[in-house]
Coordinates of N, CA and C in Angstrom, one line a residue:
Chain A
E1 N 4.1 -6.4 23.4 CA 4.6 -6.3 22.1 C 4.3 -7.6 21.3
V2 N 3.7 -7.5 20.1 CA 3.4 -8.6 19.3 C 4.8 -9.1 18.7
Q3 N 5.0 -10.4 18.9 CA 6.2 -11.0 18.2 C 5.8 -12.3 17.5
L4 N 6.4 -12.4 16.3 CA 6.2 -13.6 15.6 C 7.5 -14.1 15.1
V5 N 8.0 -15.3 15.5 CA 9.3 -15.7 15.2 C 9.2 -17.1 14.5
E6 N 9.7 -17.0 13.2 CA 9.6 -18.2 12.3 C 10.9 -18.9 12.4
T7 N 10.8 -20.3 12.3 CA 12.0 -21.1 12.3 C 11.7 -22.3 11.3
G8 N 12.7 -23.0 11.0 CA 12.6 -24.2 10.2 C 13.0 -24.2 8.7
G9 N 13.4 -23.0 8.3 CA 13.8 -22.9 6.9 C 15.1 -23.5 6.6
G10 N 15.5 -23.5 5.3 CA 16.8 -24.1 4.9 C 16.7 -24.5 3.5
L11 N 17.8 -25.3 3.1 CA 17.9 -25.8 1.8 C 17.3 -27.2 1.7
V12 N 16.5 -27.5 0.7 CA 15.8 -28.8 0.6 C 15.8 -29.2 -0.9
Q13 N 15.9 -30.4 -1.2 CA 15.8 -30.9 -2.6 C 14.4 -30.9 -3.1
P14 N 14.3 -30.7 -4.4 CA 12.9 -30.8 -5.0 C 12.3 -32.1 -4.7
G15 N 10.9 -32.1 -4.4 CA 10.2 -33.3 -4.0 C 10.2 -33.6 -2.6
R16 N 11.1 -33.0 -1.8 CA 11.2 -33.3 -0.4 C 10.2 -32.4 0.4
S17 N 10.2 -32.6 1.8 CA 9.3 -31.9 2.6 C 10.1 -31.0 3.6
L18 N 9.4 -30.0 4.2 CA 9.9 -29.1 5.2 C 8.8 -28.6 6.0
K19 N 9.0 -28.4 7.3 CA 8.0 -27.9 8.2 C 8.5 -26.6 8.8
L20 N 7.7 -25.5 8.6 CA 8.0 -24.2 9.3 C 7.2 -24.1 10.6
S21 N 7.8 -23.4 11.5 CA 7.1 -23.1 12.8 C 7.1 -21.6 13.0
C22 N 6.1 -21.1 13.7 CA 6.1 -19.6 14.1 C 5.6 -19.6 15.5
V23 N 6.4 -19.1 16.4 CA 6.0 -18.9 17.8 C 5.6 -17.5 18.0
A24 N 4.4 -17.4 18.5 CA 3.8 -16.1 18.7 C 3.8 -15.7 20.2
S25 N 3.9 -14.4 20.5 CA 3.9 -13.9 21.8 C 3.4 -12.4 21.8
G26 N 3.0 -12.0 23.0 CA 2.5 -10.6 23.1 C 1.1 -10.4 22.8
F27 N 0.3 -11.5 22.6 CA -1.1 -11.4 22.3 C -1.8 -12.7 22.6
T28 N -3.1 -12.7 22.7 CA -3.8 -13.9 22.9 C -4.0 -14.7 21.6
F29 N -3.1 -15.7 21.4 CA -3.0 -16.4 20.1 C -4.3 -16.9 19.6
N30 N -5.1 -17.5 20.5 CA -6.3 -18.2 20.0 C -7.4 -17.3 19.7
N31 N -7.1 -16.0 19.7 CA -8.1 -15.0 19.3 C -8.0 -14.6 17.8
Y32 N -7.0 -15.0 17.2 CA -6.7 -14.5 15.9 C -6.5 -15.5 14.8
W33 N -7.0 -15.2 13.6 CA -6.6 -15.9 12.4 C -5.1 -15.7 12.2
M34 N -4.5 -16.7 11.6 CA -3.1 -16.6 11.3 C -2.9 -17.0 9.8
S35 N -1.8 -16.6 9.3 CA -1.5 -16.9 7.9 C 0.0 -17.0 7.6
W36 N 0.3 -17.5 6.4 CA 1.7 -17.5 5.9 C 1.6 -16.8 4.5
T37 N 2.6 -15.9 4.3 CA 2.8 -15.2 3.0 C 4.3 -15.4 2.7
R38 N 4.5 -15.5 1.4 CA 5.9 -15.7 0.9 C 6.3 -14.6 -0.1
Q39 N 7.6 -14.6 -0.2 CA 8.2 -13.6 -1.2 C 9.4 -14.2 -1.8
A40 N 9.3 -14.6 -3.1 CA 10.5 -15.1 -3.9 C 11.5 -14.0 -4.0
P41 N 12.8 -14.4 -4.1 CA 13.9 -13.4 -4.1 C 13.7 -12.4 -5.2
G42 N 13.7 -11.1 -4.8 CA 13.5 -10.0 -5.7 C 12.1 -9.8 -6.3
K43 N 11.1 -10.6 -5.7 CA 9.8 -10.5 -6.3 C 8.8 -10.0 -5.3
G44 N 7.5 -10.0 -5.6 CA 6.4 -9.5 -4.8 C 6.0 -10.5 -3.8
L45 N 4.8 -10.1 -3.1 CA 4.3 -10.9 -2.1 C 3.2 -11.9 -2.6
E46 N 3.2 -13.1 -2.0 CA 2.1 -14.1 -2.4 C 1.6 -14.7 -1.1
W47 N 0.3 -14.6 -1.0 CA -0.4 -15.3 0.1 C -0.3 -16.8 -0.1
V48 N -0.1 -17.5 1.0 CA 0.2 -19.0 0.9 C -0.9 -19.8 1.7
A49 N -1.4 -19.3 2.8 CA -2.3 -20.1 3.6 C -2.9 -19.3 4.7
S50 N -4.1 -19.6 5.2 CA -4.7 -19.0 6.3 C -5.4 -20.0 7.1
I51 N -5.5 -19.8 8.5 CA -6.2 -20.7 9.3 C -7.0 -19.9 10.3
T52 N -8.2 -20.3 10.6 CA -9.1 -19.6 11.6 C -8.5 -19.7 13.0
N53 N -9.0 -18.9 13.9 CA -8.4 -18.9 15.3 C -8.6 -20.3 16.0
S54 N -9.6 -21.0 15.7 CA -9.8 -22.3 16.3 C -9.1 -23.4 15.6
G55 N -8.7 -23.1 14.4 CA -8.0 -24.1 13.5 C -9.0 -25.0 12.8
G56 N -10.2 -24.6 12.8 CA -11.3 -25.4 12.2 C -11.4 -25.3 10.7
S57 N -10.9 -24.2 10.2 CA -10.9 -24.0 8.7 C -9.6 -23.5 8.2
T58 N -9.3 -23.9 7.0 CA -8.0 -23.5 6.4 C -8.3 -23.1 4.9
Y59 N -7.4 -22.3 4.4 CA -7.6 -21.7 3.1 C -6.2 -21.7 2.4
Y60 N -6.2 -22.0 1.1 CA -5.0 -22.0 0.3 C -5.2 -21.5 -1.1
P61 N -4.2 -20.9 -1.8 CA -4.3 -20.7 -3.2 C -4.0 -22.0 -4.0
D62 N -4.4 -22.0 -5.2 CA -4.2 -23.2 -6.0 C -2.8 -23.6 -6.1
S63 N -1.8 -22.6 -6.1 CA -0.4 -22.9 -6.2 C 0.2 -23.8 -5.2
V64 N -0.5 -23.9 -4.0 CA 0.0 -24.8 -3.0 C -1.0 -25.8 -2.4
K65 N -2.2 -25.7 -2.9 CA -3.3 -26.6 -2.4 C -2.9 -28.0 -2.7
G66 N -3.1 -28.8 -1.7 CA -2.7 -30.3 -1.8 C -1.3 -30.6 -1.5
R67 N -0.4 -29.6 -1.4 CA 1.0 -29.8 -1.1 C 1.3 -29.2 0.3
F68 N 0.7 -28.1 0.6 CA 1.0 -27.4 1.9 C -0.2 -27.5 2.9
T69 N 0.2 -27.6 4.2 CA -0.9 -27.7 5.2 C -0.5 -26.7 6.3
I70 N -1.5 -25.8 6.6 CA -1.3 -24.9 7.7 C -2.0 -25.5 8.9
S71 N -1.4 -25.4 10.1 CA -2.0 -25.9 11.3 C -1.5 -25.0 12.5
R72 N -2.2 -25.2 13.6 CA -1.8 -24.4 14.8 C -2.0 -25.2 16.1
D73 N -1.2 -24.9 17.1 CA -1.3 -25.4 18.4 C -1.6 -24.3 19.3
N74 N -2.8 -24.0 19.7 CA -3.1 -22.9 20.5 C -2.6 -23.0 21.9
A75 N -2.3 -24.2 22.4 CA -1.8 -24.4 23.7 C -0.3 -23.9 23.7
Q76 N 0.4 -24.1 22.6 CA 1.8 -23.7 22.5 C 2.0 -22.4 21.8
N77 N 0.9 -21.7 21.4 CA 1.0 -20.4 20.7 C 1.9 -20.5 19.5
T78 N 1.7 -21.6 18.7 CA 2.6 -21.9 17.6 C 1.8 -22.2 16.3
L79 N 2.2 -21.6 15.2 CA 1.7 -21.8 13.9 C 2.6 -22.7 13.1
Y80 N 2.1 -23.5 12.2 CA 2.9 -24.4 11.4 C 2.6 -24.3 10.0
L81 N 3.6 -24.6 9.1 CA 3.3 -24.8 7.7 C 4.1 -26.0 7.3
Q82 N 3.4 -27.1 7.0 CA 4.0 -28.3 6.4 C 4.0 -28.2 4.9
M83 N 5.2 -28.3 4.4 CA 5.3 -28.2 2.9 C 5.8 -29.5 2.3
N84 N 5.0 -30.1 1.5 CA 5.4 -31.3 0.8 C 5.6 -31.1 -0.6
S85 N 6.2 -32.1 -1.3 CA 6.5 -32.1 -2.7 C 7.0 -30.7 -3.2
L86 N 8.0 -30.3 -2.5 CA 8.5 -28.9 -2.8 C 9.1 -28.8 -4.2
R87 N 8.9 -27.6 -4.8 CA 9.4 -27.3 -6.1 C 10.3 -26.1 -6.1
S88 N 11.1 -25.9 -7.1 CA 12.0 -24.8 -7.2 C 11.2 -23.4 -7.0
E89 N 10.0 -23.4 -7.5 CA 9.3 -22.2 -7.5 C 8.7 -21.8 -6.1
D90 N 8.9 -22.8 -5.1 CA 8.6 -22.5 -3.7 C 9.7 -21.8 -3.0
T91 N 10.8 -21.6 -3.6 CA 11.9 -20.9 -3.0 C 11.5 -19.4 -2.7
A92 N 11.6 -19.1 -1.4 CA 11.1 -17.8 -1.0 C 11.4 -17.6 0.5
T93 N 11.2 -16.3 0.9 CA 11.1 -16.0 2.3 C 9.7 -16.2 2.7
Y94 N 9.5 -16.9 3.8 CA 8.1 -17.2 4.3 C 7.9 -16.4 5.6
Y95 N 6.8 -15.6 5.5 CA 6.4 -14.8 6.7 C 5.2 -15.3 7.4
C96 N 5.3 -15.4 8.7 CA 4.1 -15.7 9.5 C 3.4 -14.3 9.8
T97 N 2.1 -14.3 9.6 CA 1.4 -13.1 9.9 C 0.1 -13.3 10.7
R98 N -0.3 -12.2 11.4 CA -1.4 -12.2 12.2 C -2.5 -11.3 11.7
G99 N -3.7 -11.9 11.7 CA -4.9 -11.1 11.3 C -4.9 -10.7 9.9
G100 N -5.2 -9.4 9.6 CA -5.4 -8.7 8.4 C -4.7 -9.2 7.1
P101 N -3.3 -9.2 7.0 CA -2.4 -9.2 8.2 C -2.0 -7.8 8.7
H102 N -2.0 -7.8 10.0 CA -1.6 -6.6 10.7 C -0.1 -6.7 11.1
Y103 N 0.3 -7.8 11.5 CA 1.7 -8.0 12.0 C 2.4 -9.1 11.2
W104 N 3.7 -8.9 11.0 CA 4.5 -9.9 10.3 C 5.7 -10.3 11.1
G105 N 6.1 -11.5 10.9 CA 7.4 -12.0 11.5 C 8.6 -11.5 10.6
Q106 N 9.8 -11.8 11.0 CA 11.0 -11.4 10.3 C 11.2 -12.3 9.1
G107 N 10.5 -13.4 9.0 CA 10.6 -14.2 7.8 C 11.7 -15.3 7.9
V108 N 11.5 -16.4 7.2 CA 12.5 -17.5 7.2 C 12.7 -17.9 5.7
M109 N 13.9 -18.2 5.3 CA 14.2 -18.5 3.9 C 14.1 -20.0 3.7
V110 N 13.4 -20.3 2.6 CA 13.3 -21.7 2.1 C 13.9 -21.7 0.7
T111 N 14.9 -22.6 0.5 CA 15.5 -22.7 -0.8 C 15.3 -24.2 -1.3
V112 N 14.7 -24.3 -2.4 CA 14.4 -25.7 -3.0 C 15.3 -25.8 -4.2
S113 N 16.3 -26.7 -4.0 CA 17.3 -26.8 -5.1 C 18.1 -28.2 -4.9
S114 N 18.5 -28.7 -6.0 CA 19.2 -30.0 -5.9 C 20.7 -29.7 -5.8
Chain B
D1 N -9.4 -15.2 -9.9 CA -8.7 -14.5 -8.9 C -8.8 -13.0 -9.1
V2 N -8.8 -12.3 -8.0 CA -8.8 -10.8 -8.1 C -7.4 -10.3 -8.4
V3 N -7.3 -9.6 -9.5 CA -6.0 -9.0 -9.9 C -5.9 -7.6 -9.3
M4 N -4.8 -7.3 -8.6 CA -4.6 -6.0 -8.0 C -3.5 -5.3 -8.9
T5 N -3.9 -4.2 -9.5 CA -3.0 -3.5 -10.4 C -2.6 -2.2 -9.8
Q6 N -1.3 -2.1 -9.5 CA -0.7 -0.9 -8.9 C 0.0 0.0 -9.9
T7 N -0.2 1.3 -9.8 CA 0.5 2.2 -10.7 C 0.9 3.4 -9.9
P8 N 2.1 4.0 -10.2 CA 3.1 3.5 -11.1 C 3.9 2.3 -10.5
V9 N 4.8 1.7 -11.3 CA 5.7 0.7 -10.8 C 6.8 1.3 -9.9
S10 N 7.2 2.5 -10.3 CA 8.2 3.2 -9.5 C 7.9 4.7 -9.5
L11 N 8.4 5.3 -8.5 CA 8.1 6.7 -8.2 C 9.3 7.4 -7.7
S12 N 9.6 8.6 -8.2 CA 10.7 9.4 -7.7 C 10.1 10.6 -7.1
V13 N 10.5 10.9 -5.8 CA 9.9 12.0 -5.1 C 11.0 12.8 -4.3
S14 N 10.8 14.1 -4.2 CA 11.7 14.9 -3.4 C 11.4 14.8 -1.9
L15 N 12.4 14.9 -1.1 CA 12.1 15.0 0.4 C 11.2 16.2 0.6
G16 N 10.2 15.9 1.4 CA 9.2 17.0 1.7 C 8.1 17.1 0.8
G17 N 8.2 16.4 -0.4 CA 7.1 16.5 -1.4 C 6.0 15.5 -1.1
Q18 N 5.1 15.5 -2.0 CA 3.9 14.5 -1.8 C 3.7 13.7 -3.1
T19 N 3.1 12.6 -2.9 CA 2.9 11.7 -4.0 C 1.7 10.8 -3.7
S20 N 1.3 10.0 -4.7 CA 0.2 9.1 -4.5 C 0.4 7.8 -5.4
I21 N -0.1 6.7 -4.9 CA -0.1 5.4 -5.5 C -1.5 4.9 -5.8
S22 N -1.7 4.4 -6.9 CA -3.0 3.9 -7.3 C -3.1 2.4 -7.2
C23 N -4.2 1.8 -6.8 CA -4.4 0.4 -6.7 C -5.8 0.1 -7.2
R24 N -5.9 -0.7 -8.3 CA -7.2 -1.0 -8.9 C -7.4 -2.5 -8.8
S25 N -8.6 -2.9 -8.4 CA -8.9 -4.4 -8.3 C -9.8 -4.8 -9.5
S26 N -9.7 -6.0 -9.9 CA -10.5 -6.5 -11.0 C -11.9 -6.8 -10.6
Q27 N -12.2 -6.8 -9.3 CA -13.6 -7.0 -8.8 C -13.7 -6.1 -7.6
S28 N -15.0 -5.8 -7.3 CA -15.3 -5.0 -6.1 C -14.7 -5.7 -4.9
L29 N -14.1 -4.9 -4.0 CA -13.6 -5.4 -2.7 C -14.5 -5.2 -1.6
V30 N -15.8 -4.9 -1.9 CA -16.8 -4.8 -0.8 C -17.2 -6.2 -0.4
H31 N -16.9 -6.6 0.9 CA -17.3 -7.9 1.4 C -18.8 -7.9 1.7
S32 N -19.3 -9.2 1.8 CA -20.7 -9.3 2.2 C -21.0 -8.8 3.5
D33 N -20.0 -8.6 4.4 CA -20.2 -8.0 5.7 C -20.2 -6.5 5.7
G34 N -20.1 -5.9 4.5 CA -20.1 -4.5 4.3 C -18.8 -3.8 4.4
N35 N -17.7 -4.5 4.9 CA -16.4 -3.9 4.9 C -15.7 -4.1 3.6
T36 N -14.7 -3.2 3.4 CA -13.8 -3.3 2.3 C -12.4 -3.6 2.8
Y37 N -11.9 -4.8 2.5 CA -10.6 -5.2 3.1 C -9.5 -4.9 2.1
L38 N -9.2 -3.7 2.0 CA -8.1 -3.2 1.2 C -7.0 -2.6 2.2
Y39 N -5.8 -3.1 2.0 CA -4.7 -2.8 2.9 C -3.5 -2.2 2.1
W40 N -2.7 -1.4 2.8 CA -1.5 -0.9 2.2 C -0.3 -1.2 3.1
Y41 N 0.8 -1.7 2.5 CA 2.0 -2.0 3.3 C 3.2 -1.3 2.7
L42 N 4.2 -1.1 3.5 CA 5.5 -0.6 3.1 C 6.5 -1.6 3.5
Q43 N 7.3 -2.0 2.5 CA 8.5 -2.9 2.8 C 9.7 -2.1 2.6
K44 N 10.4 -1.8 3.7 CA 11.7 -1.1 3.6 C 12.8 -2.1 3.2
P45 N 13.9 -1.6 2.7 CA 14.9 -2.5 2.2 C 15.4 -3.5 3.4
G46 N 15.4 -4.8 3.1 CA 15.9 -5.7 4.0 C 14.9 -6.0 5.2
Q47 N 13.7 -5.5 5.2 CA 12.8 -5.7 6.3 C 11.5 -6.4 5.8
S48 N 10.7 -6.8 6.8 CA 9.4 -7.4 6.5 C 8.5 -6.3 6.2
P49 N 7.4 -6.6 5.5 CA 6.4 -5.6 5.2 C 5.8 -5.1 6.5
Q50 N 5.4 -3.8 6.5 CA 4.7 -3.3 7.7 C 3.4 -2.6 7.3
L51 N 2.4 -2.8 8.1 CA 1.0 -2.3 7.8 C 1.0 -0.8 7.9
L52 N 0.5 -0.1 6.9 CA 0.2 1.3 7.0 C -1.3 1.6 7.2
I53 N -2.1 1.1 6.3 CA -3.5 1.4 6.2 C -4.3 0.1 6.1
Y54 N -5.4 0.0 6.9 CA -6.3 -1.1 6.8 C -7.7 -0.7 6.5
K55 N -8.4 -1.5 5.9 CA -9.8 -1.2 5.5 C -9.9 0.2 4.8
V56 N -9.1 0.3 3.8 CA -9.1 1.5 2.9 C -8.5 2.8 3.5
S57 N -8.9 3.2 4.7 CA -8.5 4.5 5.1 C -8.1 4.6 6.6
N58 N -8.0 3.5 7.3 CA -7.6 3.5 8.7 C -6.1 3.4 8.9
R59 N -5.5 4.4 9.5 CA -4.1 4.3 9.8 C -3.8 3.3 10.9
F60 N -2.8 2.5 10.7 CA -2.5 1.5 11.8 C -1.7 2.2 12.9
S61 N -1.7 1.6 14.0 CA -1.0 2.2 15.2 C 0.4 2.6 14.9
G62 N 0.7 3.9 15.2 CA 2.0 4.4 15.1 C 2.3 5.0 13.7
V63 N 1.4 4.8 12.7 CA 1.6 5.4 11.4 C 1.3 6.9 11.4
P64 N 2.3 7.7 10.9 CA 2.1 9.1 10.9 C 0.9 9.5 10.0
D65 N 0.4 10.7 10.3 CA -0.8 11.2 9.5 C -0.4 11.7 8.1
R66 N 0.9 11.6 7.8 CA 1.3 11.9 6.4 C 0.8 10.9 5.4
F67 N 0.4 9.7 6.0 CA -0.1 8.7 5.1 C -1.6 8.7 5.2
S68 N -2.3 8.6 4.0 CA -3.7 8.6 4.0 C -4.2 7.7 2.9
G69 N -5.3 6.9 3.2 CA -5.8 6.0 2.2 C -7.2 6.4 1.8
S70 N -7.6 6.2 0.6 CA -9.0 6.5 0.2 C -9.4 5.6 -0.9
G71 N -10.7 5.7 -1.3 CA -11.2 4.9 -2.4 C -12.4 4.1 -2.0
S72 N -12.9 3.4 -3.0 CA -14.0 2.5 -2.8 C -14.2 1.6 -4.0
G73 N -14.9 0.5 -3.7 CA -15.2 -0.5 -4.8 C -14.0 -1.1 -5.4
T74 N -13.5 -0.6 -6.5 CA -12.3 -1.2 -7.2 C -11.2 -0.2 -7.3
D75 N -11.3 1.0 -6.8 CA -10.3 2.0 -7.1 C -9.8 2.7 -5.8
F76 N -8.5 2.5 -5.5 CA -8.0 3.0 -4.2 C -6.7 3.8 -4.4
T77 N -6.4 4.6 -3.4 CA -5.3 5.5 -3.5 C -4.6 5.6 -2.2
L78 N -3.3 5.6 -2.2 CA -2.5 5.9 -1.0 C -1.8 7.2 -1.3
K79 N -1.9 8.2 -0.4 CA -1.2 9.4 -0.5 C -0.2 9.6 0.6
I80 N 0.9 10.1 0.2 CA 2.0 10.3 1.1 C 2.4 11.8 1.0
S81 N 2.3 12.5 2.1 CA 2.7 13.9 2.1 C 3.9 14.1 2.9
R82 N 4.6 15.2 2.6 CA 5.9 15.6 3.4 C 6.8 14.3 3.5
V83 N 7.1 13.8 2.3 CA 7.9 12.6 2.3 C 9.2 12.7 3.1
E84 N 9.5 11.7 3.9 CA 10.7 11.6 4.7 C 11.6 10.4 4.2
P85 N 12.9 10.4 4.6 CA 13.8 9.4 4.1 C 13.3 8.0 4.5
E86 N 12.6 7.8 5.7 CA 12.2 6.5 6.1 C 10.9 6.0 5.4
D87 N 10.4 6.8 4.5 CA 9.3 6.4 3.7 C 9.7 5.6 2.4
L88 N 11.0 5.6 2.2 CA 11.4 4.9 0.9 C 11.4 3.4 1.1
G89 N 11.0 2.8 -0.1 CA 10.9 1.3 -0.1 C 9.8 0.9 -1.1
V90 N 9.2 -0.3 -0.9 CA 8.2 -0.7 -1.9 C 6.9 -0.8 -1.2
Y91 N 5.9 -0.2 -1.8 CA 4.5 -0.2 -1.3 C 3.7 -1.2 -2.0
Y92 N 2.9 -1.9 -1.2 CA 2.0 -3.0 -1.8 C 0.6 -2.7 -1.3
C93 N -0.4 -2.9 -2.2 CA -1.8 -3.0 -1.8 C -2.1 -4.5 -1.7
Y94 N -3.2 -4.8 -1.0 CA -3.6 -6.2 -0.7 C -5.1 -6.2 -0.5
Q95 N -5.7 -7.3 -1.0 CA -7.1 -7.4 -0.8 C -7.4 -8.7 0.1
G96 N -8.2 -8.5 1.1 CA -8.5 -9.6 2.0 C -10.0 -9.9 2.0
T97 N -10.6 -9.5 0.9 CA -12.1 -9.8 0.7 C -12.3 -11.1 0.1
H98 N -11.6 -11.4 -1.0 CA -11.9 -12.6 -1.8 C -10.7 -13.6 -1.6
Y99 N -11.1 -14.9 -1.8 CA -10.0 -16.0 -1.9 C -9.8 -16.3 -3.4
P100 N -8.5 -16.5 -3.8 CA -7.3 -16.3 -3.0 C -7.0 -14.8 -2.7
R101 N -6.4 -14.6 -1.5 CA -6.0 -13.2 -1.2 C -4.9 -12.8 -2.2
T102 N -4.9 -11.6 -2.6 CA -3.9 -11.2 -3.6 C -3.3 -9.8 -3.3
F103 N -2.0 -9.6 -3.7 CA -1.3 -8.4 -3.5 C -1.1 -7.7 -4.9
G104 N -1.0 -6.4 -4.8 CA -0.5 -5.7 -6.0 C 0.9 -6.0 -6.3
G105 N 1.4 -5.6 -7.4 CA 2.8 -5.9 -7.8 C 3.9 -5.0 -7.1
G106 N 3.4 -4.0 -6.5 CA 4.4 -3.2 -5.8 C 4.7 -1.9 -6.5
T107 N 5.0 -0.8 -5.7 CA 5.4 0.5 -6.2 C 6.7 0.9 -5.5
K108 N 7.8 1.0 -6.1 CA 9.0 1.4 -5.5 C 9.1 2.9 -5.4
L109 N 9.3 3.4 -4.2 CA 9.4 4.8 -4.0 C 10.9 5.2 -3.7
E110 N 11.4 6.1 -4.6 CA 12.8 6.4 -4.5 C 12.9 7.9 -4.4
L111 N 14.1 8.4 -4.0 CA 14.4 9.8 -3.9 C 14.8 10.4 -5.2
K112 N 14.3 11.6 -5.5 CA 14.7 12.3 -6.7 C 16.0 12.9 -6.5

């Protein structure tokens, strides 16, 4: 069974940093692209970042480019999202996803507020 | 950016009835590899989104055949027949052809 478990969320002040983790199980992690998608409270879905299966290439929308960094540790079956210079508009539930995306984690809440 | 326009924004349906949701993209979603990366998701209240349809018309594992996807180019449709209580929630279309990846605004399916 594919499982994606996100951790690392919480309350953070504007301008500070936070790092999310996603531990994957139930599949061969290094065979798949992975991504992060977020959802602001009561709003729709927004793609945040993607990384190739090797980790050699990464992709971001303009809204987070230069502030967020996606990475992965294939030996540890773990995906990361380093978020710097956080803004109030980054407040959202962040989902770890596999592939298409075909599978989604349960999500982790990030609140950016003073 | 590719804009994904979903209509309607909300939908009221009777149990056992059928309905459809439209998703239109501002650019063709045909990838250079020949595939069309148009997906449909359902987000039930309090849950993560779940994949229903991938690449326009392929039902994901475990998705009942009451759900069907169709379309091409820039115009796509999700049809739901014999609506059941567990079908209620918000439906999203998504394009994985162009960067940045983009979602439709969502269609809320409610009971009449």
